[in-house]
Amino acid sequence: MSFKDLAPWHSQSRGQKTELAPFFSLQNEMNRLFNDVFSGFSMEPFSKRGAAATVFSPSIDVTEKEDKLLVKAELPGIDEKDIDITLTNDHLVIKGQKREEHEEIGDNDRRYVERSFGSFQRVIPLALEIDEEKVDASFKKGVLTIVLPKSAESKTSARKVSVRGA
């Protein structure tokens, strides 16, 4: 008895593999066809995007500069009146709603929708003191820009901390 006879991946003879080859190729072709049909519209039953694709969550950039924190949020298709910004001691909260547009479609029309609608909330933790009286927000071309000036305490430069031995 040789090693090939003991190894599980060599347990079938070449003849057995050849006999099953048409079935394997048929199964592979069927899998490819089903994947092509369902992946064209990202409608797989367990799609990677799944239910999260229907929820709107804006992309946010946060930049810390020497004297301020700059927050930018992409909010395309949202009206200025549908945005609410709240500043607490340690968080910046951006809430809003992207309203769904309704349009009539005929009986023979088909529709495929990728856009997301609904309410959203993004909470950004603030690890520094903000001068709340000077906070400013602007909304232009679908981009919300929030300027959060640092308070005098936060602007102090870093200090050296010495390490002492045990």
N, CA, C and O atoms as a DFTB+ gen file, in Angstrom:
664 C
 N C O
     1  1       0.851      -1.178       0.000
     2  2       0.000       0.000       0.000
     3  2       0.895       1.239       0.000
     4  3       1.841       1.331       0.782
     5  1       0.590       2.178      -0.875
     6  2       1.408       3.380      -0.990
     7  2       0.781       4.523      -0.188
     8  3      -0.354       4.434       0.281
     9  1       1.551       5.583      -0.051
    10  2       1.062       6.779       0.653
    11  2      -0.163       7.364      -0.044
    12  3      -1.074       7.849       0.627
    13  1      -0.206       7.328      -1.376
    14  2      -1.330       7.863      -2.139
    15  2      -2.635       7.169      -1.775
    16  3      -3.695       7.795      -1.785
    17  1      -2.565       5.877      -1.453
    18  2      -3.771       5.142      -1.071
    19  2      -4.283       5.591       0.298
    20  3      -5.480       5.486       0.568
    21  1      -3.403       6.088       1.162
    22  2      -3.795       6.516       2.505
    23  2      -4.258       7.968       2.557
    24  3      -5.065       8.323       3.416
    25  1      -3.772       8.798       1.669
    26  2      -4.112      10.224       1.677
    27  2      -5.547      10.414       1.189
    28  3      -5.905       9.897       0.131
    29  1      -6.385      11.156       1.947
    30  2      -7.791      11.304       1.567
    31  2      -7.983      12.023       0.240
    32  3      -8.960      11.758      -0.460
    33  1      -7.076      12.925      -0.122
    34  2      -7.243      13.646      -1.380
    35  2      -6.841      12.807      -2.586
    36  3      -7.070      13.201      -3.729
    37  1      -6.254      11.676      -2.332
    38  2      -5.895      10.774      -3.426
    39  2      -6.699       9.487      -3.352
    40  3      -6.345       8.516      -4.022
    41  1      -7.759       9.441      -2.569
    42  2      -8.493       8.197      -2.370
    43  2      -9.257       7.762      -3.611
    44  3      -9.484       6.567      -3.802
    45  1      -9.664       8.711      -4.465
    46  2     -10.369       8.335      -5.685
    47  2      -9.363       8.088      -6.798
    48  3      -8.339       8.761      -6.909
    49  1      -9.680       7.139      -7.584
    50  2      -8.804       6.902      -8.736
    51  2      -9.138       7.901      -9.822
    52  3     -10.170       8.569      -9.764
    53  1      -8.278       8.005     -10.803
    54  2      -8.517       8.920     -11.921
    55  2      -9.817       8.572     -12.635
    56  3     -10.522       9.466     -13.102
    57  1     -10.133       7.323     -12.724
    58  2     -11.346       6.894     -13.409
    59  2     -12.599       7.424     -12.728
    60  3     -13.536       7.841     -13.408
    61  1     -12.635       7.417     -11.397
    62  2     -13.798       7.920     -10.664
    63  2     -13.957       9.417     -10.867
    64  3     -15.082       9.892     -11.026
    65  1     -12.870      10.173     -10.865
    66  2     -12.940      11.621     -11.068
    67  2     -13.467      11.935     -12.464
    68  3     -14.278      12.846     -12.637
    69  1     -13.016      11.199     -13.432
    70  2     -13.435      11.437     -14.807
    71  2     -14.919      11.152     -14.979
    72  3     -15.611      11.863     -15.706
    73  1     -15.409      10.109     -14.308
    74  2     -16.828       9.773     -14.406
    75  2     -17.702      10.885     -13.831
    76  3     -18.790      11.136     -14.349
    77  1     -17.249      11.557     -12.769
    78  2     -18.038      12.606     -12.120
    79  2     -17.816      13.985     -12.729
    80  3     -18.548      14.921     -12.407
    81  1     -16.833      14.128     -13.592
    82  2     -16.497      15.437     -14.158
    83  2     -17.679      16.139     -14.809
    84  3     -17.835      17.341     -14.594
    85  1     -18.521      15.469     -15.592
    86  2     -19.656      16.187     -16.193
    87  2     -20.600      16.772     -15.145
    88  3     -21.160      17.848     -15.349
    89  1     -20.776      16.077     -14.036
    90  2     -21.667      16.580     -12.992
    91  2     -21.074      17.802     -12.293
    92  3     -21.784      18.756     -11.976
    93  1     -19.758      17.758     -12.059
    94  2     -19.105      18.912     -11.441
    95  2     -19.160      20.127     -12.358
    96  3     -19.421      21.240     -11.901
    97  1     -18.920      19.922     -13.629
    98  2     -18.970      21.059     -14.550
    99  2     -20.393      21.591     -14.679
   100  3     -20.584      22.800     -14.806
   101  1     -21.400      20.711     -14.648
   102  2     -22.798      21.155     -14.689
   103  2     -23.129      21.969     -13.440
   104  3     -23.769      23.017     -13.530
   105  1     -22.691      21.486     -12.271
   106  2     -22.948      22.217     -11.028
   107  2     -22.257      23.578     -11.048
   108  3     -22.853      24.578     -10.647
   109  1     -21.028      23.629     -11.502
   110  2     -20.309      24.905     -11.579
   111  2     -21.000      25.873     -12.525
   112  3     -21.092      27.066     -12.235
   113  1     -21.483      25.373     -13.651
   114  2     -22.177      26.227     -14.615
   115  2     -23.494      26.749     -14.032
   116  3     -23.832      27.917     -14.221
   117  1     -24.236      25.899     -13.330
   118  2     -25.496      26.331     -12.696
   119  2     -25.211      27.397     -11.629
   120  3     -25.930      28.393     -11.544
   121  1     -24.184      27.196     -10.827
   122  2     -23.812      28.193      -9.814
   123  2     -23.463      29.524     -10.463
   124  3     -23.871      30.582      -9.982
   125  1     -22.710      29.471     -11.552
   126  2     -22.335      30.698     -12.249
   127  2     -23.568      31.417     -12.788
   128  3     -23.680      32.637     -12.665
   129  1     -24.497      30.662     -13.388
   130  2     -25.712      31.277     -13.935
   131  2     -26.542      31.948     -12.846
   132  3     -26.997      33.078     -13.022
   133  1     -26.743      31.263     -11.723
   134  2     -27.522      31.857     -10.638
   135  2     -26.823      33.086     -10.069
   136  3     -27.473      34.090      -9.777
   137  1     -25.510      33.013      -9.912
   138  2     -24.776      34.171      -9.402
   139  2     -24.870      35.348     -10.357
   140  3     -25.022      36.488      -9.917
   141  1     -24.783      35.092     -11.660
   142  2     -24.892      36.167     -12.647
   143  2     -26.262      36.820     -12.608
   144  3     -26.368      38.045     -12.660
   145  1     -27.306      36.018     -12.519
   146  2     -28.670      36.558     -12.520
   147  2     -28.903      37.428     -11.298
   148  3     -29.415      38.541     -11.424
   149  1     -28.536      36.940     -10.111
   150  2     -28.846      37.675      -8.894
   151  2     -27.851      38.775      -8.568
   152  3     -28.219      39.758      -7.926
   153  1     -26.601      38.638      -8.992
   154  2     -25.618      39.659      -8.631
   155  2     -25.700      40.885      -9.514
   156  3     -25.141      41.923      -9.160
   157  1     -26.372      40.807     -10.647
   158  2     -26.489      41.950     -11.537
   159  2     -27.163      43.132     -10.882
   160  3     -26.858      44.281     -11.201
   161  1     -28.080      42.862      -9.966
   162  2     -28.800      43.934      -9.289
   163  2     -28.555      43.916      -7.787
   164  3     -29.320      44.525      -7.040
   165  1     -27.532      43.247      -7.334
   166  2     -27.225      43.114      -5.903
   167  2     -28.443      42.644      -5.128
   168  3     -28.770      43.193      -4.075
   169  1     -29.107      41.635      -5.647
   170  2     -30.308      41.129      -4.995
   171  2     -30.103      39.721      -4.454
   172  3     -31.070      38.972      -4.309
   173  1     -28.883      39.354      -4.156
   174  2     -28.672      38.032      -3.606
   175  2     -29.473      37.924      -2.314
   176  3     -29.638      38.917      -1.607
   177  1     -29.972      36.736      -1.998
   178  2     -30.754      36.602      -0.772
   179  2     -29.984      37.050       0.463
   180  3     -30.577      37.593       1.396
   181  1     -28.679      36.831       0.482
   182  2     -27.870      37.261       1.617
   183  2     -26.789      38.194       1.110
   184  3     -25.598      37.951       1.302
   185  1     -27.214      39.249       0.470
   186  2     -26.312      40.215      -0.144
   187  2     -25.378      40.817       0.891
   188  3     -25.746      40.976       2.055
   189  1     -24.171      41.149       0.461
   190  2     -23.222      41.794       1.365
   191  2     -23.748      43.139       1.830
   192  3     -23.501      43.557       2.961
   193  1     -24.474      43.815       0.949
   194  2     -25.036      45.110       1.314
   195  2     -26.259      44.919       2.195
   196  3     -26.460      45.667       3.151
   197  1     -27.072      43.929       1.882
   198  2     -28.219      43.551       2.698
   199  2     -29.106      44.715       3.075
   200  3     -29.265      45.667       2.309
   201  1     -29.686      44.632       4.268
   202  2     -30.620      45.651       4.733
   203  2     -29.925      46.981       4.963
   204  3     -30.569      48.027       4.896
   205  1     -28.624      46.966       5.234
   206  2     -27.904      48.219       5.491
   207  2     -27.903      49.128       4.277
   208  3     -27.716      50.338       4.409
   209  1     -28.110      48.559       3.091
   210  2     -28.109      49.369       1.878
   211  2     -29.310      50.300       1.821
   212  3     -29.269      51.312       1.121
   213  1     -30.380      49.977       2.545
   214  2     -31.580      50.803       2.505
   215  2     -31.540      51.918       3.541
   216  3     -32.405      52.794       3.522
   217  1     -30.577      51.911       4.431
   218  2     -30.467      52.919       5.478
   219  2     -29.442      53.959       5.047
   220  3     -28.342      53.615       4.615
   221  1     -29.807      55.230       5.166
   222  2     -28.896      56.302       4.779
   223  2     -27.972      56.633       5.941
   224  3     -28.439      56.890       7.051
   225  1     -26.689      56.629       5.702
   226  2     -25.695      57.008       6.701
   227  2     -24.633      57.845       5.996
   228  3     -23.861      57.321       5.193
   229  1     -24.590      59.147       6.293
   230  2     -23.664      60.019       5.569
   231  2     -22.201      59.736       5.903
   232  3     -21.864      59.337       7.017
   233  1     -21.351      59.952       4.916
   234  2     -19.905      59.849       5.122
   235  2     -19.425      61.124       5.805
   236  3     -19.887      62.221       5.491
   237  1     -18.496      60.968       6.741
   238  2     -18.035      62.109       7.536
   239  2     -16.509      62.150       7.550
   240  3     -15.846      61.120       7.671
   241  1     -15.964      63.367       7.423
   242  2     -14.528      63.608       7.583
   243  2     -14.346      64.479       8.819
   244  3     -15.071      65.458       8.999
   245  1     -13.386      64.132       9.669
   246  2     -13.062      64.941      10.848
   247  2     -11.584      65.295      10.768
   248  3     -10.729      64.417      10.652
   249  1     -11.294      66.595      10.831
   250  2      -9.915      67.073      10.763
   251  2      -9.637      67.927      11.991
   252  3     -10.383      68.859      12.290
   253  1      -8.556      67.604      12.703
   254  2      -8.166      68.432      13.846
   255  2      -7.029      69.338      13.408
   256  3      -5.988      68.881      12.937
   257  1      -7.254      70.631      13.575
   258  2      -6.227      71.627      13.283
   259  2      -5.752      72.199      14.617
   260  3      -6.268      71.841      15.675
   261  1      -4.772      73.085      14.554
   262  2      -4.198      73.637      15.778
   263  2      -5.241      74.352      16.631
   264  3      -5.225      74.243      17.857
   265  1      -6.152      75.084      15.982
   266  2      -7.100      75.905      16.729
   267  2      -8.557      75.460      16.620
   268  3      -9.432      76.066      17.239
   269  1      -8.830      74.409      15.841
   270  2     -10.231      74.009      15.657
   271  2     -10.344      72.556      15.206
   272  3      -9.377      71.921      14.786
   273  1     -11.557      72.076      15.313
   274  2     -11.929      70.774      14.791
   275  2     -12.876      71.039      13.632
   276  3     -13.816      71.822      13.767
   277  1     -12.639      70.397      12.501
   278  2     -13.437      70.625      11.304
   279  2     -14.151      69.320      10.948
   280  3     -13.509      68.288      10.753
   281  1     -15.486      69.372      10.865
   282  2     -16.288      68.195      10.540
   283  2     -17.026      68.468       9.236
   284  3     -17.706      69.484       9.095
   285  1     -16.884      67.546       8.284
   286  2     -17.610      67.663       7.014
   287  2     -18.422      66.391       6.819
   288  3     -17.923      65.281       7.007
   289  1     -19.696      66.576       6.435
   290  2     -20.583      65.441       6.201
   291  2     -21.219      65.573       4.830
   292  3     -21.730      66.635       4.473
   293  1     -21.187      64.496       4.065
   294  2     -21.832      64.488       2.754
   295  2     -23.314      64.179       2.946
   296  3     -23.681      63.107       3.427
   297  1     -24.157      65.135       2.563
   298  2     -25.600      64.984       2.722
   299  2     -26.326      65.316       1.419
   300  3     -27.138      66.241       1.387
   301  1     -26.049      64.581       0.351
   302  2     -26.695      64.897      -0.924
   303  2     -28.190      64.613      -0.869
   304  3     -28.627      63.623      -0.283
   305  1     -28.961      65.491      -1.484
   306  2     -30.403      65.293      -1.550
   307  2     -31.150      65.644      -0.285
   308  3     -32.337      65.341      -0.164
   309  1     -30.478      66.280       0.664
   310  2     -31.122      66.655       1.926
   311  2     -31.269      68.165       1.965
   312  3     -30.368      68.905       1.573
   313  1     -32.430      68.609       2.449
   314  2     -32.658      70.038       2.611
   315  2     -32.052      70.511       3.925
   316  3     -31.986      69.768       4.904
   317  1     -31.619      71.750       3.923
   318  2     -31.019      72.373       5.103
   319  2     -31.944      72.270       6.323
   320  3     -31.476      72.063       7.443
   321  1     -33.247      72.415       6.105
   322  2     -34.222      72.389       7.205
   323  2     -34.368      70.996       7.826
   324  3     -34.928      70.864       8.915
   325  1     -33.875      69.965       7.151
   326  2     -33.980      68.596       7.654
   327  2     -32.740      68.146       8.417
   328  3     -32.588      66.960       8.708
   329  1     -31.850      69.088       8.745
   330  2     -30.614      68.776       9.469
   331  2     -30.686      69.387      10.862
   332  3     -31.076      70.543      11.023
   333  1     -30.305      68.599      11.871
   334  2     -30.291      69.066      13.259
   335  2     -28.913      68.757      13.851
   336  3     -28.454      67.615      13.810
   337  1     -28.263      69.778      14.398
   338  2     -26.931      69.617      14.992
   339  2     -27.023      69.955      16.471
   340  3     -27.538      71.008      16.845
   341  1     -26.516      69.048      17.314
   342  2     -26.515      69.265      18.757
   343  2     -25.100      69.054      19.281
   344  3     -24.428      68.088      18.919
   345  1     -24.659      69.968      20.137
   346  2     -23.338      69.871      20.753
   347  2     -23.525      69.673      22.245
   348  3     -24.135      70.507      22.915
   349  1     -22.999      68.563      22.770
   350  2     -23.026      68.323      24.211
   351  2     -21.596      68.467      24.723
   352  3     -20.701      68.852      23.970
   353  1     -21.383      68.162      25.987
   354  2     -20.046      68.301      26.577
   355  2     -18.996      67.455      25.863
   356  3     -17.861      67.893      25.680
   357  1     -19.372      66.254      25.464
   358  2     -18.365      65.370      24.886
   359  2     -18.767      64.727      23.559
   360  3     -18.113      63.787      23.108
   361  1     -19.847      65.225      22.922
   362  2     -20.285      64.667      21.642
   363  2     -20.863      65.739      20.723
   364  3     -21.451      66.722      21.174
   365  1     -20.679      65.523      19.437
   366  2     -21.362      66.303      18.412
   367  2     -22.334      65.336      17.751
   368  3     -21.934      64.274      17.275
   369  1     -23.608      65.705      17.722
   370  2     -24.635      64.834      17.156
   371  2     -25.213      65.509      15.916
   372  3     -25.688      66.643      15.973
   373  1     -25.163      64.789      14.793
   374  2     -25.756      65.275      13.547
   375  2     -26.919      64.344      13.220
   376  3     -26.732      63.145      13.016
   377  1     -28.117      64.911      13.175
   378  2     -29.320      64.138      12.852
   379  2     -29.952      64.732      11.613
   380  3     -29.752      65.905      11.296
   381  1     -30.703      63.925      10.930
   382  2     -31.413      64.434       9.773
   383  2     -32.297      63.392       9.150
   384  3     -32.417      62.263       9.626
   385  1     -32.912      63.810       8.066
   386  2     -33.791      62.900       7.351
   387  2     -33.683      63.158       5.860
   388  3     -33.771      64.295       5.398
   389  1     -33.493      62.089       5.128
   390  2     -33.492      62.171       3.674
   391  2     -34.843      61.623       3.230
   392  3     -35.121      60.430       3.357
   393  1     -35.664      62.511       2.712
   394  2     -37.038      62.140       2.364
   395  2     -37.088      61.437       1.012
   396  3     -36.393      61.802       0.064
   397  1     -37.932      60.422       0.963
   398  2     -38.102      59.662      -0.275
   399  2     -38.947      60.454      -1.252
   400  3     -39.946      61.072      -0.886
   401  1     -38.525      60.419      -2.493
   402  2     -39.273      61.101      -3.545
   403  2     -40.262      60.108      -4.142
   404  3     -39.890      59.000      -4.528
   405  1     -41.533      60.519      -4.214
   406  2     -42.559      59.636      -4.764
   407  2     -42.920      60.096      -6.164
   408  3     -43.195      61.273      -6.398
   409  1     -42.914      59.166      -7.072
   410  2     -43.358      59.469      -8.424
   411  2     -44.155      58.273      -8.922
   412  3     -43.841      57.123      -8.616
   413  1     -45.161      58.563      -9.673
   414  2     -46.040      57.513     -10.186
   415  2     -45.335      56.743     -11.302
   416  3     -44.642      57.317     -12.141
   417  1     -45.534      55.433     -11.281
   418  2     -45.032      54.613     -12.375
   419  2     -46.206      53.836     -12.948
   420  3     -47.144      53.490     -12.230
   421  1     -46.148      53.570     -14.219
   422  2     -47.224      52.854     -14.889
   423  2     -47.220      51.375     -14.558
   424  3     -46.276      50.861     -13.957
   425  1     -48.291      50.694     -14.958
   426  2     -48.416      49.264     -14.690
   427  2     -47.320      48.445     -15.366
   428  3     -46.893      47.420     -14.834
   429  1     -46.872      48.884     -16.513
   430  2     -45.856      48.134     -17.253
   431  2     -44.440      48.640     -16.996
   432  3     -43.477      48.100     -17.541
   433  1     -44.313      49.672     -16.169
   434  2     -42.988      50.221     -15.866
   435  2     -42.299      49.364     -14.815
   436  3     -42.947      48.708     -13.999
   437  1     -40.986      49.384     -14.852
   438  2     -40.189      48.688     -13.840
   439  2     -39.271      49.705     -13.196
   440  3     -38.869      50.685     -13.824
   441  1     -38.948      49.466     -11.952
   442  2     -38.083      50.400     -11.238
   443  2     -37.070      49.613     -10.418
   444  3     -37.396      48.614      -9.777
   445  1     -35.851      50.085     -10.457
   446  2     -34.776      49.553      -9.626
   447  2     -34.197      50.731      -8.864
   448  3     -33.742      51.697      -9.477
   449  1     -34.205      50.670      -7.536
   450  2     -33.794      51.803      -6.707
   451  2     -32.585      51.411      -5.866
   452  3     -32.621      50.414      -5.144
   453  1     -31.510      52.201      -5.961
   454  2     -30.328      52.011      -5.121
   455  2     -30.189      53.108      -4.081
   456  3     -29.480      52.937      -3.090
   457  1     -30.857      54.232      -4.296
   458  2     -30.708      55.345      -3.369
   459  2     -31.298      54.983      -2.008
   460  3     -32.251      54.210      -1.918
   461  1     -30.726      55.544      -0.968
   462  2     -31.172      55.290       0.394
   463  2     -31.943      56.485       0.923
   464  3     -31.635      57.633       0.604
   465  1     -32.939      56.201       1.730
   466  2     -33.763      57.242       2.321
   467  2     -33.975      56.924       3.794
   468  3     -33.751      55.798       4.237
   469  1     -34.407      57.927       4.542
   470  2     -34.749      57.708       5.940
   471  2     -33.983      58.626       6.867
   472  3     -33.218      59.492       6.441
   473  1     -34.212      58.408       8.143
   474  2     -33.556      59.207       9.177
   475  2     -32.152      58.676       9.430
   476  3     -31.869      57.494       9.230
   477  1     -31.288      59.570       9.871
   478  2     -29.931      59.163      10.219
   479  2     -29.483      59.934      11.446
   480  3     -30.043      60.977      11.785
   481  1     -28.475      59.407      12.099
   482  2     -27.842      60.087      13.234
   483  2     -26.389      59.656      13.278
   484  3     -26.086      58.463      13.264
   485  1     -25.498      60.623      13.331
   486  2     -24.077      60.354      13.493
   487  2     -23.617      61.048      14.765
   488  3     -23.889      62.232      14.968
   489  1     -22.926      60.314      15.615
   490  2     -22.420      60.852      16.876
   491  2     -20.900      60.835      16.812
   492  3     -20.277      59.796      16.591
   493  1     -20.317      62.023      17.013
   494  2     -18.865      62.156      16.946
   495  2     -18.360      62.498      18.344
   496  3     -18.691      63.557      18.877
   497  1     -17.560      61.612      18.945
   498  2     -17.033      61.906      20.279
   499  2     -16.007      63.035      20.220
   500  3     -15.185      63.096      19.306
   501  1     -16.069      63.912      21.192
   502  2     -15.136      65.043      21.269
   503  2     -14.249      64.846      22.486
   504  3     -14.732      64.825      23.618
   505  1     -12.966      64.701      22.253
   506  2     -12.021      64.463      23.340
   507  2     -11.302      65.743      23.749
   508  3     -10.250      65.691      24.384
   509  1     -11.870      66.897      23.384
   510  2     -11.240      68.163      23.750
   511  2     -12.317      69.207      24.026
   512  3     -13.479      69.035      23.661
   513  1     -11.909      70.283      24.673
   514  2     -12.835      71.367      25.025
   515  2     -13.120      72.219      23.796
   516  3     -12.203      72.613      23.075
   517  1     -14.395      72.500      23.565
   518  2     -14.837      73.306      22.426
   519  2     -15.387      74.630      22.935
   520  3     -16.082      74.674      23.950
   521  1     -15.073      75.704      22.227
   522  2     -15.647      77.018      22.535
   523  2     -17.046      77.052      21.908
   524  3     -17.202      77.405      20.739
   525  1     -18.051      76.685      22.691
   526  2     -19.415      76.495      22.188
   527  2     -20.012      77.752      21.568
   528  3     -20.842      77.656      20.664
   529  1     -19.608      78.922      22.034
   530  2     -20.172      80.181      21.524
   531  2     -19.721      80.488      20.093
   532  3     -20.372      81.265      19.395
   533  1     -18.623      79.889      19.657
   534  2     -18.076      80.209      18.335
   535  2     -18.271      79.093      17.304
   536  3     -17.717      79.160      16.207
   537  1     -19.050      78.076      17.648
   538  2     -19.299      76.981      16.706
   539  2     -20.103      77.513      15.530
   540  3     -21.044      78.288      15.706
   541  1     -19.721      77.088      14.323
   542  2     -20.390      77.571      13.117
   543  2     -20.654      76.391      12.184
   544  3     -19.850      75.462      12.097
   545  1     -21.793      76.440      11.488
   546  2     -22.133      75.389      10.526
   547  2     -22.626      76.023       9.240
   548  3     -23.360      77.011       9.259
   549  1     -22.211      75.442       8.118
   550  2     -22.687      75.908       6.813
   551  2     -23.021      74.691       5.956
   552  3     -22.490      73.599       6.160
   553  1     -23.913      74.908       4.996
   554  2     -24.362      73.818       4.129
   555  2     -24.340      74.309       2.693
   556  3     -25.086      75.216       2.323
   557  1     -23.467      73.695       1.880
   558  2     -23.319      74.147       0.499
   559  2     -23.081      72.940      -0.410
   560  3     -22.209      72.114      -0.142
   561  1     -23.859      72.848      -1.476
   562  2     -23.734      71.793      -2.484
   563  2     -23.750      70.395      -1.869
   564  3     -22.985      69.523      -2.283
   565  1     -24.620      70.182      -0.884
   566  2     -24.769      68.863      -0.287
   567  2     -23.717      68.491       0.732
   568  3     -23.678      67.349       1.189
   569  1     -22.853      69.440       1.103
   570  2     -21.814      69.168       2.101
   571  2     -22.036      70.069       3.310
   572  3     -22.046      71.295       3.192
   573  1     -22.215      69.450       4.470
   574  2     -22.356      70.172       5.731
   575  2     -20.963      70.343       6.323
   576  3     -20.226      69.369       6.477
   577  1     -20.603      71.580       6.654
   578  2     -19.303      71.866       7.264
   579  2     -19.541      72.478       8.631
   580  3     -20.232      73.490       8.754
   581  1     -18.972      71.867       9.655
   582  2     -19.105      72.364      11.026
   583  2     -17.711      72.712      11.529
   584  3     -16.805      71.879      11.505
   585  1     -17.549      73.953      11.985
   586  2     -16.279      74.418      12.536
   587  2     -16.454      74.502      14.046
   588  3     -17.320      75.220      14.546
   589  1     -15.622      73.759      14.762
   590  2     -15.672      73.712      16.223
   591  2     -14.368      74.289      16.769
   592  3     -13.384      73.559      16.895
   593  1     -14.337      75.585      17.097
   594  2     -13.104      76.180      17.626
   595  2     -12.740      75.580      18.989
   596  3     -13.608      75.359      19.834
   597  1     -11.474      75.327      19.181
   598  2     -11.011      74.803      20.470
   599  2     -11.044      75.912      21.507
   600  3     -10.816      77.079      21.189
   601  1     -11.329      75.543      22.745
   602  2     -11.293      76.525      23.826
   603  2      -9.835      76.806      24.185
   604  3      -8.929      76.100      23.741
   605  1      -9.622      77.835      24.985
   606  2      -8.256      78.225      25.359
   607  2      -7.517      77.077      26.044
   608  3      -6.316      76.901      25.840
   609  1      -8.235      76.296      26.857
   610  2      -7.596      75.175      27.558
   611  2      -7.115      74.098      26.583
   612  3      -6.080      73.469      26.803
   613  1      -7.864      73.894      25.522
   614  2      -7.504      72.859      24.547
   615  2      -6.355      73.281      23.656
   616  3      -5.656      72.433      23.102
   617  1      -6.149      74.590      23.509
   618  2      -5.106      75.084      22.614
   619  2      -3.715      75.018      23.223
   620  3      -2.721      75.163      22.512
   621  1      -3.634      74.801      24.519
   622  2      -2.313      74.766      25.147
   623  2      -1.477      73.669      24.514
   624  3      -1.974      72.598      24.167
   625  1      -0.220      73.960      24.377
   626  2       0.664      73.012      23.706
   627  2       0.889      71.770      24.570
   628  3       0.625      71.766      25.772
   629  1       1.370      70.749      23.934
   630  2       1.643      69.501      24.639
   631  2       2.772      69.713      25.629
   632  3       3.674      70.521      25.407
   633  1       2.707      68.984      26.707
   634  2       3.774      69.105      27.693
   635  2       4.473      67.769      27.834
   636  3       3.873      66.712      27.641
   637  1       5.733      67.832      28.170
   638  2       6.556      66.640      28.324
   639  2       6.236      65.983      29.658
   640  3       6.147      66.650      30.689
   641  1       6.066      64.675      29.625
   642  2       5.817      63.907      30.845
   643  2       7.028      63.029      31.067
   644  3       7.409      62.244      30.199
   645  1       7.632      63.165      32.237
   646  2       8.821      62.366      32.520
   647  2       8.412      61.001      33.065
   648  3       7.387      60.859      33.731
   649  1       9.228      60.015      32.771
   650  2       8.973      58.654      33.228
   651  2       9.958      58.364      34.343
   652  3      11.166      58.535      34.179
   653  1       9.440      57.929      35.469
   654  2      10.325      57.626      36.592
   655  2      10.414      56.125      36.781
   656  3       9.473      55.393      36.476
   657  1      11.518      55.687      37.272
   658  2      11.753      54.260      37.490
   659  2      10.985      53.742      38.689
   660  3      10.539      54.516      39.536
   661  1      10.837      52.449      38.753
   662  2      10.080      51.824      39.848
   663  2      10.862      51.722      41.112
   664  3      10.354      51.219      42.114
